[in-house]
Coordinates of C-alpha atoms in Angstrom, one line a residue:
X290 CA 177.8 157.7 -24.6
X291 CA 175.8 155.4 -26.8
X292 CA 177.9 153.9 -29.5
X293 CA 175.5 151.3 -31.0
X294 CA 178.3 148.8 -31.3
X295 CA 177.2 146.4 -28.7
X296 CA 175.1 144.1 -30.9
X297 CA 177.9 144.1 -33.6
X298 CA 180.6 143.3 -31.0
X299 CA 178.6 140.5 -29.5
X300 CA 178.1 139.1 -33.0
X301 CA 181.8 139.3 -33.8
X302 CA 182.7 137.7 -30.5
X303 CA 180.3 134.8 -31.2
X304 CA 181.6 134.4 -34.7
X305 CA 185.2 134.2 -33.6
X306 CA 184.4 131.5 -31.0
X307 CA 182.2 129.6 -33.3
X308 CA 185.0 129.7 -35.9
X309 CA 187.4 127.8 -33.6
X310 CA 185.2 125.8 -31.2
X311 CA 182.4 123.3 -31.5
X312 CA 182.9 121.0 -28.5
X313 CA 184.1 121.5 -25.0
X314 CA 184.4 117.9 -23.7
X315 CA 187.4 115.7 -24.0
X316 CA 187.2 113.0 -26.7
X317 CA 188.6 109.5 -26.2
X318 CA 190.5 109.8 -29.5
X319 CA 192.3 112.6 -31.2
X320 CA 190.3 113.4 -34.3
X321 CA 192.3 114.2 -37.5
X322 CA 192.1 118.0 -38.3
X323 CA 189.6 118.9 -41.0
X324 CA 192.1 120.8 -43.1
X325 CA 194.3 117.7 -43.9
X326 CA 194.3 116.3 -47.5
X327 CA 191.9 113.5 -48.1
X328 CA 193.2 110.1 -47.1
X329 CA 192.9 108.7 -50.6
X330 CA 194.8 111.7 -52.1
X331 CA 197.5 111.4 -49.5
X332 CA 197.7 107.7 -50.0
X333 CA 198.1 108.1 -53.7
X334 CA 200.9 110.6 -53.6
X335 CA 202.8 108.6 -50.9
X336 CA 202.5 105.5 -53.1
X337 CA 204.2 107.4 -55.9
X338 CA 206.9 109.1 -53.8
X339 CA 210.4 108.3 -55.1
X340 CA 211.7 107.3 -51.7
X341 CA 208.8 104.8 -51.3
X342 CA 209.4 103.4 -54.8
X343 CA 213.1 103.0 -54.0
X344 CA 212.3 101.2 -50.7
X345 CA 209.9 98.9 -52.6
X346 CA 212.6 98.1 -55.2
X347 CA 214.9 97.2 -52.3
X348 CA 212.3 94.7 -51.1
X349 CA 212.6 92.9 -54.4
X350 CA 216.4 93.1 -54.0
X351 CA 216.1 91.6 -50.5
X352 CA 214.0 88.7 -51.9
X353 CA 216.7 88.0 -54.4
X354 CA 219.3 88.1 -51.6
X355 CA 217.1 85.8 -49.6
X356 CA 217.1 83.3 -52.4
X357 CA 220.9 83.5 -52.5
X358 CA 221.2 82.9 -48.8
X359 CA 219.0 79.9 -49.0
X360 CA 220.9 78.5 -51.9
X361 CA 224.3 79.1 -50.3
X362 CA 227.5 80.2 -51.9
X363 CA 228.8 76.8 -52.8
X364 CA 228.5 75.9 -56.5
X365 CA 229.4 73.0 -58.7
X366 CA 232.8 73.4 -60.5
X367 CA 233.8 71.4 -63.5
X368 CA 237.5 70.6 -64.2
X369 CA 239.2 69.3 -67.3
X370 CA 242.8 68.8 -68.2
X371 CA 244.9 67.5 -71.0
X372 CA 248.5 66.3 -71.0
X373 CA 250.8 65.0 -73.8
X374 CA 253.2 62.4 -72.6
X375 CA 256.5 61.8 -74.4
X376 CA 258.7 58.9 -73.2
X377 CA 262.1 58.1 -74.6
X378 CA 261.9 55.2 -77.0
X379 CA 258.1 55.2 -77.2
X380 CA 255.5 57.1 -79.2
X381 CA 253.7 60.1 -77.7
X382 CA 250.7 59.4 -75.5
X383 CA 247.7 61.5 -74.6
X384 CA 246.4 61.9 -71.0
X385 CA 243.2 63.7 -70.1
X386 CA 241.2 64.3 -67.0
X387 CA 237.7 65.5 -66.2
X388 CA 236.0 66.1 -62.8
X389 CA 233.3 67.9 -60.9
X390 CA 233.4 69.2 -57.4
X391 CA 231.3 71.2 -55.0
X392 CA 231.6 72.7 -51.6
X393 CA 229.3 71.2 -48.9
X394 CA 227.6 73.5 -46.4
X395 CA 227.9 72.0 -43.0
X396 CA 224.8 71.3 -40.9
X397 CA 223.6 74.4 -39.0
X398 CA 225.0 76.9 -41.4
X399 CA 222.0 76.6 -43.8
X400 CA 219.7 77.3 -40.8
X401 CA 221.6 80.4 -39.9
X402 CA 221.6 81.6 -43.5
X403 CA 217.8 81.1 -43.6
X404 CA 217.4 83.2 -40.4
X405 CA 219.5 85.9 -41.9
X406 CA 217.4 85.9 -45.0
X407 CA 214.2 86.3 -43.0
X408 CA 215.6 89.2 -41.0
X409 CA 216.9 90.9 -44.1
X410 CA 213.5 90.6 -45.8
X411 CA 211.6 91.9 -42.8
X412 CA 214.0 94.8 -42.5
X413 CA 213.4 95.7 -46.2
X414 CA 209.7 95.6 -45.7
X415 CA 209.9 97.9 -42.6
X416 CA 212.0 100.3 -44.8
X417 CA 208.9 100.8 -47.0
X418 CA 206.8 101.9 -44.1
X419 CA 209.7 104.1 -42.9
X420 CA 209.9 105.8 -46.3
X421 CA 206.2 106.4 -46.3
X422 CA 206.4 107.8 -42.8
X423 CA 209.2 110.2 -43.7
X424 CA 207.4 111.2 -46.9
X425 CA 204.2 111.8 -44.9
X426 CA 206.1 114.0 -42.4
X427 CA 207.4 116.1 -45.3
X428 CA 203.9 116.3 -46.7
X429 CA 202.6 117.6 -43.4
X430 CA 205.3 120.3 -43.2
X431 CA 204.7 121.5 -46.7
X432 CA 201.0 121.3 -46.4
X433 CA 200.7 123.4 -43.3
X434 CA 203.3 125.9 -44.6
X435 CA 200.9 126.5 -47.5
X436 CA 197.9 126.8 -45.2
X437 CA 199.7 129.3 -43.0
X438 CA 200.4 131.4 -46.0
X439 CA 196.7 131.2 -47.1
X440 CA 195.6 132.2 -43.6
X441 CA 197.9 135.3 -43.6
X442 CA 196.8 136.3 -47.1
X443 CA 193.1 135.9 -46.2
X444 CA 193.6 138.0 -43.0
X445 CA 195.4 140.8 -44.8
X446 CA 192.8 140.8 -47.6
X447 CA 190.0 141.2 -45.0
X448 CA 192.0 143.9 -43.2
X449 CA 192.5 145.8 -46.5
X450 CA 188.8 145.6 -47.4
X451 CA 187.8 146.9 -44.0
X452 CA 190.4 149.7 -44.2
X453 CA 189.1 150.7 -47.6
X454 CA 185.6 151.1 -46.1
X455 CA 187.0 153.2 -43.4
X456 CA 188.9 155.3 -46.0
X457 CA 185.6 156.1 -47.7
X458 CA 184.2 157.3 -44.4
X459 CA 187.3 159.5 -43.8
X460 CA 187.0 160.9 -47.3
X461 CA 183.4 161.9 -46.7
X462 CA 184.3 163.6 -43.4
X463 CA 187.1 165.5 -45.1
X464 CA 184.7 166.6 -47.8
X465 CA 182.2 167.7 -45.2
X466 CA 184.9 169.7 -43.4
X467 CA 184.7 167.4 -40.3
X468 CA 188.2 166.0 -40.7
X469 CA 191.7 167.3 -41.7
X470 CA 193.3 166.3 -44.9
X471 CA 196.1 164.6 -43.0
X472 CA 193.6 162.0 -41.8
X473 CA 193.0 161.1 -45.4
X474 CA 196.7 160.4 -45.9
X475 CA 196.7 158.3 -42.7
X476 CA 193.7 156.2 -44.0
X477 CA 195.3 155.8 -47.4
X478 CA 198.6 154.7 -45.9
X479 CA 196.9 152.1 -43.8
X480 CA 195.1 150.7 -46.8
X481 CA 198.3 150.6 -48.9
X482 CA 200.2 148.8 -46.1
X483 CA 197.5 146.2 -45.8
X484 CA 197.3 145.6 -49.5
X485 CA 201.1 145.3 -49.7
X486 CA 201.1 142.7 -46.9
X487 CA 198.3 140.8 -48.7
X488 CA 200.4 140.7 -51.9
X489 CA 203.4 139.5 -49.9
X490 CA 201.4 136.8 -48.3
X491 CA 199.9 135.7 -51.6
X492 CA 203.4 135.4 -53.0
X493 CA 204.4 133.2 -50.1
X494 CA 201.3 131.1 -50.7
X495 CA 202.2 130.7 -54.4
X496 CA 205.7 129.5 -53.6
X497 CA 204.5 127.1 -50.9
X498 CA 201.9 125.6 -53.2
X499 CA 204.4 125.3 -56.0
X500 CA 206.8 123.5 -53.7
X501 CA 204.1 121.2 -52.5
X502 CA 203.0 120.4 -56.0
X503 CA 206.5 119.7 -57.2
X504 CA 207.3 117.3 -54.3
X505 CA 203.9 115.6 -54.3
X506 CA 202.5 115.8 -57.8
X507 CA 198.7 115.2 -58.1
X508 CA 198.0 116.3 -54.5
X509 CA 195.1 118.8 -54.5
X510 CA 196.0 122.3 -53.3
X511 CA 195.3 122.9 -49.6
X512 CA 192.2 124.8 -48.6
X513 CA 191.6 126.5 -45.3
X514 CA 188.8 124.8 -43.3
X515 CA 187.6 125.5 -39.8
X516 CA 186.2 122.2 -38.4
X517 CA 186.7 121.2 -34.8
X518 CA 189.7 122.0 -32.7
X519 CA 191.8 119.0 -31.7
X520 CA 190.9 117.7 -28.2
X521 CA 194.0 116.2 -26.7
X522 CA 193.2 113.0 -24.8
X523 CA 195.9 111.0 -23.1
X524 CA 199.2 111.8 -21.5
X525 CA 202.5 112.3 -23.2
X526 CA 203.7 108.9 -22.0
X527 CA 200.6 107.2 -23.5
X528 CA 201.3 108.9 -26.9
X529 CA 205.0 107.9 -26.6
X530 CA 204.0 104.2 -26.0
X531 CA 201.7 104.3 -29.0
X532 CA 204.4 105.7 -31.2
X533 CA 207.1 103.4 -30.1
X534 CA 204.8 100.4 -30.6
X535 CA 204.7 101.1 -34.3
X536 CA 207.9 102.9 -35.1
X537 CA 209.6 101.7 -38.3
X538 CA 213.0 103.2 -37.5
X539 CA 213.3 101.2 -34.3
X540 CA 212.0 98.0 -36.0
X541 CA 214.6 98.4 -38.7
X542 CA 217.4 98.8 -36.1
X543 CA 216.1 95.9 -34.1
X544 CA 216.1 93.7 -37.2
X545 CA 219.5 94.9 -38.3
X546 CA 220.8 94.1 -34.8
X547 CA 219.3 90.7 -35.0
X548 CA 220.7 90.1 -38.4
X549 CA 224.2 91.1 -37.2
X550 CA 223.9 88.7 -34.3
X551 CA 222.9 85.9 -36.8
X552 CA 225.9 86.9 -39.0
X553 CA 228.2 86.7 -36.0
X554 CA 227.0 83.1 -35.3
X555 CA 227.4 82.3 -39.0
X556 CA 231.0 83.6 -39.0
X557 CA 231.6 81.6 -35.8
X558 CA 230.3 78.5 -37.6
X559 CA 232.7 79.3 -40.5
X560 CA 235.7 78.8 -38.2
X561 CA 235.0 75.1 -39.2
X562 CA 235.4 75.5 -43.0
X563 CA 233.1 73.8 -45.5
X564 CA 234.8 70.9 -47.3
X565 CA 234.9 70.6 -51.0
X566 CA 234.0 67.2 -52.4
X567 CA 235.1 66.2 -55.9
X568 CA 234.6 63.3 -58.3
X569 CA 237.1 62.9 -61.2
X570 CA 237.9 60.5 -64.0
X571 CA 241.2 60.4 -65.9
X572 CA 242.6 58.5 -68.8
X573 CA 246.3 58.1 -69.0
X574 CA 248.8 56.6 -71.4
X575 CA 246.4 56.9 -74.3
X576 CA 243.8 54.7 -72.6
X577 CA 246.0 52.1 -71.1
X578 CA 245.1 53.4 -67.6
X579 CA 241.6 54.6 -66.6
X580 CA 241.3 56.2 -63.2
X581 CA 238.2 57.1 -61.2
X582 CA 238.6 58.8 -57.8
X583 CA 237.2 61.2 -55.3
X584 CA 238.8 64.2 -53.6
X585 CA 238.2 66.2 -50.4
X586 CA 239.6 69.7 -49.9
X587 CA 239.4 71.5 -46.5
X588 CA 240.5 75.1 -46.1
X589 CA 242.7 75.8 -43.1
X590 CA 241.1 78.7 -41.1
X591 CA 243.2 81.7 -40.3
X592 CA 243.0 85.0 -38.6
X593 CA 240.7 86.4 -41.3
X594 CA 237.8 84.2 -40.3
X595 CA 238.3 85.0 -36.6
X596 CA 238.4 88.8 -37.4
X597 CA 235.1 88.5 -39.3
X598 CA 233.5 87.0 -36.1
X599 CA 234.8 90.0 -34.1
X600 CA 233.5 92.5 -36.6
X601 CA 230.0 91.1 -36.6
X602 CA 229.9 91.0 -32.8
X603 CA 231.0 94.6 -32.5
X604 CA 228.6 95.8 -35.2
X605 CA 225.7 94.1 -33.3
X606 CA 226.8 95.9 -30.1
X607 CA 227.0 99.2 -31.9
X608 CA 223.5 98.8 -33.4
X609 CA 222.1 98.1 -30.0
X610 CA 223.5 101.5 -28.8
X611 CA 222.2 103.2 -31.9
X612 CA 218.7 101.7 -31.2
X613 CA 218.8 103.1 -27.7
X614 CA 219.7 106.5 -28.9
X615 CA 217.0 106.4 -31.6
X616 CA 214.4 105.4 -29.0
X617 CA 215.4 108.3 -26.8
X618 CA 215.2 110.8 -29.7
X619 CA 211.8 109.5 -30.9
X620 CA 210.4 109.7 -27.3
X621 CA 211.6 113.3 -27.2
X622 CA 210.0 114.1 -30.5
X623 CA 206.6 112.7 -29.4
X624 CA 206.8 114.6 -26.1
X625 CA 207.6 117.8 -27.9
X626 CA 204.7 117.3 -30.3
X627 CA 202.4 116.6 -27.4
X628 CA 203.6 119.7 -25.5
X629 CA 203.4 121.8 -28.7
X630 CA 199.8 120.8 -29.2
X631 CA 198.8 121.4 -25.6
X632 CA 200.7 124.8 -25.6
X633 CA 199.0 125.8 -28.9
X634 CA 195.6 125.1 -27.5
X635 CA 196.3 127.0 -24.3
X636 CA 197.7 129.9 -26.3
X637 CA 194.8 129.9 -28.7
X638 CA 192.3 130.2 -25.8
X639 CA 194.1 133.4 -24.6
X640 CA 194.4 134.8 -28.1
X641 CA 190.7 134.3 -28.8
X642 CA 189.7 136.1 -25.6
X643 CA 192.1 138.9 -26.4
X644 CA 190.8 139.1 -30.0
X645 CA 187.2 139.6 -28.7
X646 CA 188.3 142.3 -26.3
X647 CA 190.3 144.1 -29.0
X648 CA 187.6 143.8 -31.5
X649 CA 185.2 145.4 -29.1
X650 CA 187.7 148.2 -28.4
X651 CA 188.3 148.7 -32.1
X652 CA 184.6 149.1 -32.8
X653 CA 184.3 151.6 -29.9
X654 CA 187.3 153.5 -31.1
X655 CA 185.9 153.7 -34.7
X656 CA 182.6 154.9 -33.4
X657 CA 184.3 157.5 -31.3
X658 CA 186.2 158.8 -34.3
X659 CA 183.0 159.0 -36.3
X660 CA 181.5 161.1 -33.5
X661 CA 184.6 163.3 -33.4
X662 CA 185.6 162.1 -29.9
X663 CA 189.0 160.6 -30.8
X664 CA 191.8 160.8 -33.4
X665 CA 191.9 158.6 -36.5
X666 CA 195.3 157.1 -35.6
X667 CA 193.7 155.8 -32.4
X668 CA 190.9 154.0 -34.3
X669 CA 193.4 152.7 -36.9
X670 CA 195.8 151.3 -34.3
X671 CA 192.9 149.7 -32.4
X672 CA 191.7 148.0 -35.6
X673 CA 195.3 146.8 -36.5
X674 CA 195.8 145.4 -33.0
X675 CA 192.5 143.5 -33.2
X676 CA 193.2 142.1 -36.7
X677 CA 196.8 141.2 -35.7
X678 CA 195.6 139.2 -32.7
X679 CA 193.0 137.4 -34.8
X680 CA 195.6 136.6 -37.4
X681 CA 197.9 135.2 -34.8
X682 CA 195.1 133.1 -33.5
X683 CA 194.5 131.6 -36.9
X684 CA 198.2 130.7 -37.2
X685 CA 198.1 129.2 -33.7
X686 CA 195.2 127.1 -34.7
X687 CA 197.2 125.8 -37.7
X688 CA 200.1 125.0 -35.3
X689 CA 197.7 123.0 -33.2
X690 CA 196.4 121.1 -36.2
X691 CA 199.9 120.3 -37.4
X692 CA 200.9 119.1 -34.0
X693 CA 197.8 116.9 -33.8
X694 CA 198.4 115.5 -37.3
X695 CA 202.0 114.7 -36.3
X696 CA 201.0 112.8 -33.2
X697 CA 198.5 110.8 -35.2
X698 CA 201.0 110.1 -37.9
X699 CA 203.7 108.9 -35.6
X700 CA 201.3 106.6 -33.8
X701 CA 200.0 105.2 -37.2
X702 CA 196.5 106.6 -36.8
X703 CA 196.5 109.0 -39.7
X704 CA 197.4 107.3 -43.0
X705 CA 198.4 103.7 -43.9
X706 CA 202.2 103.3 -43.6
X707 CA 202.8 99.6 -43.7
X708 CA 203.8 97.3 -46.5
X709 CA 200.6 95.3 -46.0
X710 CA 198.8 98.3 -47.3
X711 CA 201.1 98.4 -50.3
X712 CA 200.6 94.8 -51.1
X713 CA 196.8 95.3 -51.0
X714 CA 197.0 97.6 -54.1

């Protein structure tokens, strides 16, 4: 039987493969997906993200804290006193005293305070990058949620359009007496189902885009683009190493651990208290006696100071364990993203091949129905299977793009995430 579908099927097969592929060799770098927002637009909304602005405000707070640490906690203290002296058989006399005193930071403590200030400032700067990183992750999730909705809506609209064309053919056959009226109801039901699914998908898109706009104001709405498929070069271990080399969370924990170690040494140094030196002048007996002197006060250290040393040491140990746990979690996340990308690419290859085969079968089934050689339900089911498979392939493609973007983001190859970038604005 000649169906005349061979040229059309070949064209459809070629179109599907061209839609997804344009290169077959491995690339040395993982190219960013074409459907990502423009770097300038992403950069702008990340700059304005509340979490990033809050982290930048904390950098200013850290600078102020750094000034405090460099200056030290010891301050000048003025003292004044007045006494009225009444002696038996003598007139009243006035005594008064003034003085000034200040605590002296012992050698070595100022150096430790400066080291703590440096660690605190570096940590606050890393928090800006970490805030941008987390905001960028949220952006990717919301962005690809909207794209998935668009992909589904587009697939169902195309399905509905094709079913409407087939409905017209069925109506003509019924009018000519070549088909039963029941087939008209079948064709109509298929159209209504596809249109309902298209409206559902469009509602999902509207919600996703609204959420994206609310969380990232000013970001252009996402648009489906084909572009090239990601080509995954490098092992999972190589991507793990790249991500760990630039991870803000680990850098923050390392700096906090170092800061606590410095604080422990500082508390240890405080076991030898800072003395307070004072200079005072007093006038007694209405000016008959004038006194000038100096004073030295030295706190006697107790259990409180020793406890603060223990607290700082134990906090440093705890942070080291937290850093180890964070490193293991981050490594797991990168390996999962790597496997997810590789799995999506492998799955996509099988889905594309199946889509071509099902599209060929659907065309044959429809032609057979037109020739009166098969039932309408068979042609409709064949068409539905073909379109379902192609729709799944489109979603798998977006899964691959999101996994690729996540790998690039976590290894600092996607958008600027450092404070140096912020300072350049």
